[in-house]
XYZ file of C-alpha atoms in Angstrom:
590
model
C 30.031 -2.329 -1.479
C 28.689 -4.898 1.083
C 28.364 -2.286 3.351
C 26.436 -0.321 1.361
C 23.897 -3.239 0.241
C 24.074 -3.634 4.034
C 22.621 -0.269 4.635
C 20.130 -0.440 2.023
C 18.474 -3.440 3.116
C 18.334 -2.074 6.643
C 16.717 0.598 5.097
C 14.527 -1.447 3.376
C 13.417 -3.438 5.935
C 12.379 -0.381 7.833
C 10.644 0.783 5.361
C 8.520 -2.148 5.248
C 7.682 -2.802 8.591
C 6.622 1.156 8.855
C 4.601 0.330 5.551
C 2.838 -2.439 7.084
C 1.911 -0.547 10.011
C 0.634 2.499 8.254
C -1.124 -0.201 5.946
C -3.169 -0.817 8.535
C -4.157 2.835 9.302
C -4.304 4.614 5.581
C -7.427 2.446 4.192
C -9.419 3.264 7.304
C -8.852 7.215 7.521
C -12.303 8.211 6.812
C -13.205 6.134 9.275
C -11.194 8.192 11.811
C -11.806 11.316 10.824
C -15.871 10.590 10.906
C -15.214 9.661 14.955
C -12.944 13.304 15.115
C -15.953 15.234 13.110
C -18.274 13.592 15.395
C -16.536 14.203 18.486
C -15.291 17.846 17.423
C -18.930 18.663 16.072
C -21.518 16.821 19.170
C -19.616 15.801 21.837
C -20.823 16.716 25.242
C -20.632 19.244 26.373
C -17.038 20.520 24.759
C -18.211 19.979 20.977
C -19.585 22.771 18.587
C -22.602 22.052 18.391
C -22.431 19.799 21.917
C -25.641 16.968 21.581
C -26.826 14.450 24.099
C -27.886 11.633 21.907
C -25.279 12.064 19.270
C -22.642 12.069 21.808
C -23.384 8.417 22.424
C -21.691 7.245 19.058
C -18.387 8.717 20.306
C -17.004 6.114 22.428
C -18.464 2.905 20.837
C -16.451 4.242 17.162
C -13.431 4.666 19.114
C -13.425 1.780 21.591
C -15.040 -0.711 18.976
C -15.471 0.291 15.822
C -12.002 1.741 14.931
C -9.553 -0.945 16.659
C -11.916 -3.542 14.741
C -11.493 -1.891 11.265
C -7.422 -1.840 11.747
C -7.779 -5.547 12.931
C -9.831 -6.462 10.239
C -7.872 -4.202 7.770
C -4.253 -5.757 9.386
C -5.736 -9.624 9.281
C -6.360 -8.912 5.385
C -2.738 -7.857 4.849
C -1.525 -11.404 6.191
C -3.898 -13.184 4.449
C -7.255 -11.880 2.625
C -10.693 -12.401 3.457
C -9.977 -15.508 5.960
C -7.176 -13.332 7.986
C -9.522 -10.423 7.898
C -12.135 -12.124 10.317
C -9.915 -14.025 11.923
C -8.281 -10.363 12.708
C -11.404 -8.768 13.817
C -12.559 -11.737 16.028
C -8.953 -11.153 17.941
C -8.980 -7.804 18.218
C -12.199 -7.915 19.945
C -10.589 -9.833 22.430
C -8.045 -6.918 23.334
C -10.872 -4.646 23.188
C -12.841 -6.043 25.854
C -9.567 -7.320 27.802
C -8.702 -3.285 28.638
C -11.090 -0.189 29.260
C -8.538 1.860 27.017
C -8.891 2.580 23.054
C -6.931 -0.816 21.715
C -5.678 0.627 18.513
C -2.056 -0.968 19.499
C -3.571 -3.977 20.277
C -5.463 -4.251 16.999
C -2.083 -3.501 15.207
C -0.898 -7.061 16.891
C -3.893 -8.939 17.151
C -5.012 -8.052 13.542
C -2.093 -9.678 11.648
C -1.197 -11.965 14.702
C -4.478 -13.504 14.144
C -4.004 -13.950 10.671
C -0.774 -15.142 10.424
C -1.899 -17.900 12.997
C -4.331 -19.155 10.659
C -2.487 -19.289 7.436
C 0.448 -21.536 9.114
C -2.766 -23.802 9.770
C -4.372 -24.010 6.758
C -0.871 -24.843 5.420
C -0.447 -27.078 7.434
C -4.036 -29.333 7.740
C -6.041 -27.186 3.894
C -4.312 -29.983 1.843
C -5.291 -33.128 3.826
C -8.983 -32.325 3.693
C -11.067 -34.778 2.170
C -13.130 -33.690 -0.518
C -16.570 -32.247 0.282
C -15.142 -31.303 3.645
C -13.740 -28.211 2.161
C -16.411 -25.830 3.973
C -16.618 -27.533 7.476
C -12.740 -27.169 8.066
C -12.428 -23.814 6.576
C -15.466 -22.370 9.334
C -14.711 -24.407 11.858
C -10.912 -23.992 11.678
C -11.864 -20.216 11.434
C -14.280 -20.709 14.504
C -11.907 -22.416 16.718
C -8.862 -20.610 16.020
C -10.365 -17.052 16.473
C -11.766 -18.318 19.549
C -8.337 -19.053 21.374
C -7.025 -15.883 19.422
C -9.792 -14.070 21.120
C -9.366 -15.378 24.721
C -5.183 -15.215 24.361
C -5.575 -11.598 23.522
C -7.778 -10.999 26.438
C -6.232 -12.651 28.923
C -2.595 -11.725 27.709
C -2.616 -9.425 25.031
C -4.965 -6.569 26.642
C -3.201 -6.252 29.649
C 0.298 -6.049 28.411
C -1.229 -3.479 26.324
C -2.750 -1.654 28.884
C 0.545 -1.097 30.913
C 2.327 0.088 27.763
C -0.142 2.224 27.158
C -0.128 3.411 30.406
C 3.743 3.939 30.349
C 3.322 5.796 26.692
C 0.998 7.755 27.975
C 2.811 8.965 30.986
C 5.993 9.118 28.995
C 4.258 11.786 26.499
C 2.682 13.485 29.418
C 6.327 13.934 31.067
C 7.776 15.293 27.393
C 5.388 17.531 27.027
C 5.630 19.204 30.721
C 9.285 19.573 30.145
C 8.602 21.251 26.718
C 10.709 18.436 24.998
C 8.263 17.033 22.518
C 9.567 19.296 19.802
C 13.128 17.273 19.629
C 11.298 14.483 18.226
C 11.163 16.285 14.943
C 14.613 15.780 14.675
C 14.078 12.472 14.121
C 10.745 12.477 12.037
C 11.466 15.080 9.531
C 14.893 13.272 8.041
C 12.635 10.146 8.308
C 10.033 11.659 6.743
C 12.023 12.757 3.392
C 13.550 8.797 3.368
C 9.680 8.384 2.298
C 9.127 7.179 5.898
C 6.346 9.384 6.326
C 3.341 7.542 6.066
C 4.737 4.741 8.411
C 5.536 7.579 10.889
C 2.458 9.503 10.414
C 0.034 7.223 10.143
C 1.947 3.913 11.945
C 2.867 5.798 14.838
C 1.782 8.819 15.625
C -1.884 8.581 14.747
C -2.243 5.142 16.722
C -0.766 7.221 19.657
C -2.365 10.115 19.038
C -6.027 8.181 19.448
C -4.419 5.855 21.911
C -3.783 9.145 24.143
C -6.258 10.970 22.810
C -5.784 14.046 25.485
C -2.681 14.418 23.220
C -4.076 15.580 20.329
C -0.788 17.745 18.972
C 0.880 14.285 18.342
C -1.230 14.221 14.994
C 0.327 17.547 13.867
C 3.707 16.517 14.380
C 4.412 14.511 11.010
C 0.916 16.117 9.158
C 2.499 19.883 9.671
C 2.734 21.298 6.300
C 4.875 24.142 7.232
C 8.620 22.976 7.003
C 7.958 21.765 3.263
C 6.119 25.024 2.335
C 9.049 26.852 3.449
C 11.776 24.960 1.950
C 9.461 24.992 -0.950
C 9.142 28.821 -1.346
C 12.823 29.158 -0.536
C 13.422 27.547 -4.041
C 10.763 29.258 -5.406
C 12.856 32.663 -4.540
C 16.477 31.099 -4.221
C 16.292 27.998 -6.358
C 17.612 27.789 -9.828
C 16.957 25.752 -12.907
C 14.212 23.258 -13.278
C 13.879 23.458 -9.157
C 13.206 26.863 -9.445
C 10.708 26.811 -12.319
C 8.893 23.431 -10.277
C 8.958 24.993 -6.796
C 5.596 27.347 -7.145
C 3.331 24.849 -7.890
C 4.535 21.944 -5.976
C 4.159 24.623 -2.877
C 0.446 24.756 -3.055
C 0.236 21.163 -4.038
C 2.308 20.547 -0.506
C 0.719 23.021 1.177
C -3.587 22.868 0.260
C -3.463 19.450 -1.258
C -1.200 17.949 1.626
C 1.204 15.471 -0.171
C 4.481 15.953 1.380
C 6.435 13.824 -0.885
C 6.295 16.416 -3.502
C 9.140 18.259 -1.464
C 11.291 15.374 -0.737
C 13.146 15.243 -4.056
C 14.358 18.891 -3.471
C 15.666 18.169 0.274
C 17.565 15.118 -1.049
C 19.369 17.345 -4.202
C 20.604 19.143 -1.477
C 20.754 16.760 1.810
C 21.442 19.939 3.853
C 18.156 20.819 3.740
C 17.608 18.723 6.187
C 18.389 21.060 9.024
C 15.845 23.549 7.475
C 12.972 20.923 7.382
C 14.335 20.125 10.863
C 14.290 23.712 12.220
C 10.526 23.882 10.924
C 9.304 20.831 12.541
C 11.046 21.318 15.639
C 9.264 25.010 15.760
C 5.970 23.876 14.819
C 6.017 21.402 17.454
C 7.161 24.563 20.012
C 4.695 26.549 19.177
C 1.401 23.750 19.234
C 2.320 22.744 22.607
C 3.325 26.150 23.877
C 0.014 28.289 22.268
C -2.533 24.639 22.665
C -2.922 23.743 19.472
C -4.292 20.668 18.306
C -6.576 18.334 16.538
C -9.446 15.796 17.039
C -8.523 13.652 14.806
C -5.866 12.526 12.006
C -5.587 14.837 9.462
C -5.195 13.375 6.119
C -3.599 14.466 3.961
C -1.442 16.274 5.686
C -3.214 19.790 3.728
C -3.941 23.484 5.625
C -7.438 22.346 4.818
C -7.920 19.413 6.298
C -6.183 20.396 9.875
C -8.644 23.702 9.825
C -11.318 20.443 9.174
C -10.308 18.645 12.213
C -8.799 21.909 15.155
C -9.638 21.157 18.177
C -12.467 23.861 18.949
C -10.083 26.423 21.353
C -6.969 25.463 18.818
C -7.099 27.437 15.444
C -4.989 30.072 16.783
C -2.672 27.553 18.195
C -2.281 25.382 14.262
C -2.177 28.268 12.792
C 0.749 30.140 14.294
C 2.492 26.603 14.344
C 1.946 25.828 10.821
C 3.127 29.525 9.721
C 5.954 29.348 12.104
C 7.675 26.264 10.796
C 7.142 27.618 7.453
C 9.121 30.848 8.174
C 12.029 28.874 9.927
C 12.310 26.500 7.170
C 12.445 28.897 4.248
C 14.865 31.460 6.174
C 17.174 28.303 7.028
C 16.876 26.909 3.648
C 17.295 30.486 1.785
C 20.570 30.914 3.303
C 21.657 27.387 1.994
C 20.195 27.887 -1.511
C 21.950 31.337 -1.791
C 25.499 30.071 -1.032
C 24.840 27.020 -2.893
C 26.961 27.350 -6.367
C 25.584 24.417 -8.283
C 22.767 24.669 -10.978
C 19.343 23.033 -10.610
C 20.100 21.301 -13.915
C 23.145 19.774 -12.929
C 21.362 18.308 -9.622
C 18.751 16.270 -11.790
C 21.905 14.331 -14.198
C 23.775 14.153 -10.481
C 20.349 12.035 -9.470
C 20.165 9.596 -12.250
C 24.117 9.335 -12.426
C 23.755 7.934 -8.742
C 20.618 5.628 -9.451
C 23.004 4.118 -11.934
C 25.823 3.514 -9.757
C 23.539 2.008 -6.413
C 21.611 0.134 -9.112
C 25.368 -1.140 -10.724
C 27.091 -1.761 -7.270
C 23.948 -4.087 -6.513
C 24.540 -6.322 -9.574
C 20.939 -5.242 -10.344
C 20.104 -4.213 -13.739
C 17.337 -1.791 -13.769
C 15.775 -1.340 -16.938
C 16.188 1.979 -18.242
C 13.851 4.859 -20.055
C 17.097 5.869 -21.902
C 17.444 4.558 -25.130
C 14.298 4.452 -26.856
C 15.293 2.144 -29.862
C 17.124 -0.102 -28.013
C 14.612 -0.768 -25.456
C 11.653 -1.240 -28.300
C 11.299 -5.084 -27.737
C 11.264 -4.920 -23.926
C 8.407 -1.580 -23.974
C 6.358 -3.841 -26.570
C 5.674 -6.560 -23.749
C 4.101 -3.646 -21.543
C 0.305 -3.709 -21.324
C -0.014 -1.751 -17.745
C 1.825 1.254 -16.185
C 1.391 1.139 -12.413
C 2.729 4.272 -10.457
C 3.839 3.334 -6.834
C 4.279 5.353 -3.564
C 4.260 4.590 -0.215
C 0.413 5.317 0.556
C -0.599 4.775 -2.783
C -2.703 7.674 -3.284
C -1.312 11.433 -3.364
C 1.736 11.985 -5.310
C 1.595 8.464 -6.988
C -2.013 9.285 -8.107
C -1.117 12.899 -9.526
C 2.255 11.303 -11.813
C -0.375 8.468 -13.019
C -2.109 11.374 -14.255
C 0.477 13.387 -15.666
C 1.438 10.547 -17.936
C -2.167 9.603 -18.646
C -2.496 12.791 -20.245
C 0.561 12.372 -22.227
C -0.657 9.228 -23.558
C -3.967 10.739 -24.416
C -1.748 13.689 -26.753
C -0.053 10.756 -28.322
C -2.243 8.511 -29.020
C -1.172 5.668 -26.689
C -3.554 3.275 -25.483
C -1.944 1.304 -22.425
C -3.593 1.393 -18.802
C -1.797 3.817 -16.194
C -3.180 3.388 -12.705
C -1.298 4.270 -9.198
C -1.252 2.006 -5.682
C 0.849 1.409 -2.926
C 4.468 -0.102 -3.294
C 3.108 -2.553 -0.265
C -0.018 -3.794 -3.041
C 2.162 -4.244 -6.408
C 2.004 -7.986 -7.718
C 4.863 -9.467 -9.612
C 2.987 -10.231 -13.139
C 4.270 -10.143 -16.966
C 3.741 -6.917 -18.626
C 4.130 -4.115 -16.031
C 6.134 -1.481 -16.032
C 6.671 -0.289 -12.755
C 7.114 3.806 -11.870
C 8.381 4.450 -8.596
C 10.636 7.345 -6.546
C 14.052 6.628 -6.267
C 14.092 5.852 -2.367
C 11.327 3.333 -3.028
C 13.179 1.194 -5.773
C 14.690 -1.461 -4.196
C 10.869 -2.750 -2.573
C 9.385 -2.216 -5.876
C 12.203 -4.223 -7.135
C 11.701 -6.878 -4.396
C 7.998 -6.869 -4.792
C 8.012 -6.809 -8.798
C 11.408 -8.727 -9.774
C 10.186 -9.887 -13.291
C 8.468 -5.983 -14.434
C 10.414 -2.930 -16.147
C 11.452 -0.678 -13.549
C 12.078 3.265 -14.248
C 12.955 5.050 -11.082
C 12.164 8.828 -10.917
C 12.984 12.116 -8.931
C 9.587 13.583 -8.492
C 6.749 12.411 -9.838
C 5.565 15.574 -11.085
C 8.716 16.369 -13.405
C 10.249 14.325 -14.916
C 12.388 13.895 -18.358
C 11.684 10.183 -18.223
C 7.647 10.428 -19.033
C 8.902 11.778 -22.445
C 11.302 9.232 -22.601
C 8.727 6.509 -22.085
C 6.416 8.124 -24.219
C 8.997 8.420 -26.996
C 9.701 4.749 -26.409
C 6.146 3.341 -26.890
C 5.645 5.518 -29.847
C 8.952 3.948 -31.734
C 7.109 0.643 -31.401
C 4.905 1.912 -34.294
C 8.269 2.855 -36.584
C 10.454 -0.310 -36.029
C 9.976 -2.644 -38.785
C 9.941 -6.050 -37.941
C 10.314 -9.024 -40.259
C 7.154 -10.400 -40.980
C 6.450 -13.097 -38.869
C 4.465 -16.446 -39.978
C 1.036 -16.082 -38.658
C 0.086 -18.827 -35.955
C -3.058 -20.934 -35.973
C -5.911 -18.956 -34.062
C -6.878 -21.273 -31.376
C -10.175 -20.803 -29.746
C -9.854 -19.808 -26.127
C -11.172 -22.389 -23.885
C -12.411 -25.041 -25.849
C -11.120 -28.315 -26.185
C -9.465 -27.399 -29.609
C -7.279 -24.896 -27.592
C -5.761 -27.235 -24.986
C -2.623 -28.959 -25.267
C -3.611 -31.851 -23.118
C 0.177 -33.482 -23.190
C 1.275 -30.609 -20.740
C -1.756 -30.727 -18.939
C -0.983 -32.066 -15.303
C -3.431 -30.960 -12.724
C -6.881 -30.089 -13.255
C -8.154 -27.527 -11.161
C -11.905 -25.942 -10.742
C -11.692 -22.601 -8.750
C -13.660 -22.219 -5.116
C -14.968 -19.538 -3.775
C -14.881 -19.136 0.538
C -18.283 -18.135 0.770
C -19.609 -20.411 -2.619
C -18.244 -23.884 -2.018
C -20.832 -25.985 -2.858
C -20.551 -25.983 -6.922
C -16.858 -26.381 -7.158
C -16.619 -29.100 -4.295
C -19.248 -30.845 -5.730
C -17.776 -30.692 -9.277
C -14.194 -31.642 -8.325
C -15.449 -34.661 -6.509
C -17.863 -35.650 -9.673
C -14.488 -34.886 -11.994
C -12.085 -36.639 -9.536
C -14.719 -39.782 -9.311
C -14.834 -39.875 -13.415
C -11.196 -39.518 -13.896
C -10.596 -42.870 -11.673
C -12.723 -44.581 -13.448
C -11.780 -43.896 -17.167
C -8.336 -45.846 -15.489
C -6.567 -41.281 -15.659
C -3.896 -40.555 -12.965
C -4.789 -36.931 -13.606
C -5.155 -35.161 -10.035
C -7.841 -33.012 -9.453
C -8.188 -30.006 -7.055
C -10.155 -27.580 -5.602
C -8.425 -23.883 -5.369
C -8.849 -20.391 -4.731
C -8.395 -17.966 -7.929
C -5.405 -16.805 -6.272
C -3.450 -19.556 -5.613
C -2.957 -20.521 -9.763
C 0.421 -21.453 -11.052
C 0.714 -19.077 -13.889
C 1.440 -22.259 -16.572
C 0.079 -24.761 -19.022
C 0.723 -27.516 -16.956
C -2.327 -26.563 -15.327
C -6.174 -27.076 -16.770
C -8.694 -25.095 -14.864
C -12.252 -26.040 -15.846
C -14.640 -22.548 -15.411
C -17.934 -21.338 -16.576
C -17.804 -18.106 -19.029
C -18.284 -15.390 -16.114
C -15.229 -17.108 -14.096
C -13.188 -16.971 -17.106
C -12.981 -13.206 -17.687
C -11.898 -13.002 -13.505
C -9.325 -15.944 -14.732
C -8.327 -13.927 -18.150
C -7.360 -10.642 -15.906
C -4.963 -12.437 -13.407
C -3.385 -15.302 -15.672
C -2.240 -15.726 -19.145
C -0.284 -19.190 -19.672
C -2.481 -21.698 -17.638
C -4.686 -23.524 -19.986
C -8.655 -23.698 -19.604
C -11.762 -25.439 -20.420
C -15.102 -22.733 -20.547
C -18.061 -24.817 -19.977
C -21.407 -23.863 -19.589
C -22.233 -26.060 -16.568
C -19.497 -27.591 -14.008
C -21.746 -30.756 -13.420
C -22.945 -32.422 -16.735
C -21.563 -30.685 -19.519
C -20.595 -32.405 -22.560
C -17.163 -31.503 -23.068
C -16.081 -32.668 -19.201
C -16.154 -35.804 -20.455
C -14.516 -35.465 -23.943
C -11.695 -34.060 -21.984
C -11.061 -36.888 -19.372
C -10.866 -38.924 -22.487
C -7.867 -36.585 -23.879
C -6.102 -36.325 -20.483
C -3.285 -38.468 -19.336
């Protein structure tokens, strides 16, 4: 047992660094592929449509613009808006420490940057006087992105340069030697552990710019081929509900480019794995061997979008690749499906029966979609349904839709939406649908939501289940409960001033001057009506969710306040300086 929970959170923990690493990349895509367009489309004199003047965006998007987005993008990760510049102010220090593209560097200096200047403002953010709120957050800012600026040049960029000087010889050696294919043994079993994204996109892509002479690295994790075979192997060779499923999660895989819709099938039947292996290894073979390859990432990983971004002397190359690792895959994988003697029905209750035991061995109770009666009171709390994958967007995005249109048949009225298992927030009222292989970080990231764990997100029993659970709420008769006294949101009437214990007015980075001012005007009256009440100034998102807490806002601020919080206590007032009710309330407050 502890050596499973052993492996598990190894596995975890892997999965979370790749996440954070591909974190950086996914939200700035576009950006990439508008540098690949350009360069495939205007570059001089190799491009399509090759074009002096045009040509001169090329290497300012991929020497500055790119490596400052995945700084800026990284810095946010660590710590929002403040991290973000601080990110992009030390990544611009690698940038100009190196002639080389610094996407590597940005991956460090983005959340190093960051990270630097939270454990600062922890430290010093608390001792600041008030009404000094705005010259120590720039100036701390300032200074600190200064030295993070110089340290990366001085330090940072060169390092980086000789690594990237090694990688890049490294890959050139490989791929002289014909050996970059064996890689694929390690990134397609990585791949269906829903490591994909952090390979693809944390790795690969990084490199792929980094070197950008090696332009096949961005096929190697975004070839569609492997899971398009294995794919139409069940579609032929399959049986059951894998069968029936196959067809139409083999053009989703193979035009819309989300992978993870053949994962489930590869882990019912883990020796799979040599088929999706076989594929990727061939693909590989036959880019570097026939010159295939792409000017930029493509993603999603779709037949569409690598046509988007060939190289201009590489169609026939992608192609033959993509088509070969599709034929490998599905001959290996039909010859495992035909001697397989299990049903595809029996491999779905084989799933869940194992979710149950991992889940049980853990001491973890995940909350079921099982028993619809019995789980009445705990589906009655839920007001959103968030969908999580790794990336957040393909195959999370299409299951969010599924059961959105489920709802809609039903008549159920609660909020689906989809994100990233890296962006959920732990907050009352969620019910949390991920893949099985992601479970234990949704369950780290959301301890206090309902958890229901699935095998694909595009079939599964459970959406009935969950649909047959929120329409028992509306047959389960309740006593009748003893209405409470309405109390009128945000107005003195509605505020239990015995738990009140902190007063708080919310400040904005880049707005500091009203709520400063105010807290200092509150703080000032409090002392002198003899209160011990403290008083603070605080961003919206660092609230304790509880009653303990007054937080004096204007009407607009309170509907921002109502969407994040629901136990803290307020006070809606139409001005922050000299309304009325500021001072009825120092009068209530301890």
């Amino acid at each position: 047992m502890a050596q499973a929970k052993s492996k598990s959170s190894v596995k975890v923990k892997v999965q979370k660094f790749g996440t954070a690493l591909s974190g950086m990349i996914m939200p700035n895509i576009g950006a990439i592929i508008a540098w690949g367009l350009t360069a495939a489309f205007f570059m001089y004199p190799h491009g399509w449509f090759p074009n002096k003047e045009i040509n001169n965006l090329v290497q300012p998007m991929l020497h500055y613009l790119l490596p400052l987005l995945i700084g800026y993008t990284g810095g946010r990760m660590v710590y929002e808006e403040r991290g973000a510049i601080a990110g992009a102010i030390g990544t611009l220090g690698v940038i100009v420490g190196t002639d080389q593209p610094m996407f590597l560097g940005a991956m460090i200096m983005g959340p190093l940057s960051a990270w630097l200047l939270k454990k600062l403002d922890q430290v010093f953010q608390d001792k600041i006087k008030s009404g000094f709120e705005m010259i120590y957050n720039n100036f701390s800012l300032g200074i600190l992105g200064m030295i993070a600026a110089i340290f990366a040049f001085f330090i940072i960029g060169p390092i980086m340069e000789v690594g990237s000087q090694w990688a890049s010889a490294g890959v050139n050696a490989i791929i002289r030697v014909h050996l970059l294919p064996l890689a694929n043994i390690i990134i397609e079993p990585a791949k269906v552990l829903f490591l994909n994204n952090a390979i693809g996109n944390g790795i690969l892509v990084p490199l792929g710019i980094q070197q950008a002479a090696q332009v096949v690295l961005f096929l190697m994790e975004s070839n569609p081929g492997p899971g398009l075979g294995i794919l139409l192997a069940f579609t032929l060779f399959g049986k059951g509900k894998s069968k029936s499923s196959a067809p139409g999660a083999a053009i989703i895989e193979f035009f819309g480019g989300v992978h993870e819709i053949y994962f489930p099938y590869v882990l019912m039947k883990p020796s799979l794995i040599l088929a999706a292996i076989g594929g990727g290894v061939t693909g590989t073979f036959l880019f570097t061997t026939l010159g295939g390859g792409l000017k930029a990432a493509a993603s999603p990983g779709s037949i569409l979008a690598i046509l988007l971004v060939s190289a201009k002397d590489a169609y026939f190359g992608n192609i033959v690749g993509v088509l070969g690792a599709a034929v490998v895959s599905f001959i290996i994988a039909a010859i495992i499906l035909k001697n397989d003697k299990s049903t595809g029905d029996e491999l779905e209750a084989k799933q869940a029966q194992m979710q149950a035991m991992k889940a049980q061995s853990k001491g973890q109770s995940m909350p079921e979609a099982e028993d619809a009666h019995e789980s009445v009171k705990s589906y009655a709390n839920v007001k959103k349904i968030i969908f999580a994958c790794d990336a957040g967007m393909g195959s999370s995005a299409m299951g969010a839709s599924l059961l959105r249109d489920k709802f809609k048949k039903a008549g159920i009225k609660v909020s689906v939406t989809n994100t990233a298992v890296r962006n959920l927030k732990d907050e009352d009222g969620l019910l949390i649908i991920t893949q099985e292989e992601l479970a234990d970080r949704a369950l780290q990231k959301t301890p206090h939501a309902m958890h229901v764990a699935v095998g694909n997100f595009l079939s599964s029993p459970k959406y009935d289940t969950i649909v047959a659970s929120f329409k028992a709420l509306t047959q389960v008769e309740d006593k009748p409960k003893a209405e409470k006294p309405v109390k009128k949101v945000g107005s003195l009437e509605g505020i239990d001033f015995s738990k009140v214990k902190e007063v708080d007015f919310i400040r904005h980075d880049q707005h500091l001057g009203t709520a400063t001012m105010a807290t200092s005007l509150f703080n000032d009256a409090i002392k002198k009506a003899g209160k011990t009440t403290p008083v603070k100034a605080v961003r919206i998102n660092e609230l304790t969710d509880d009653p303990s807490h007054l937080v004096i806002v204007t009407p607009a601020a309170n509907k921002n306040l109502a969407v994040r919080y629901s136990d803290i206590q307020t006070l809606v007032v139409d001005d922050l300086l000299k309304d009325k009710k500021l001072g009825e309330a120092i009068q209530k407050l301890n």
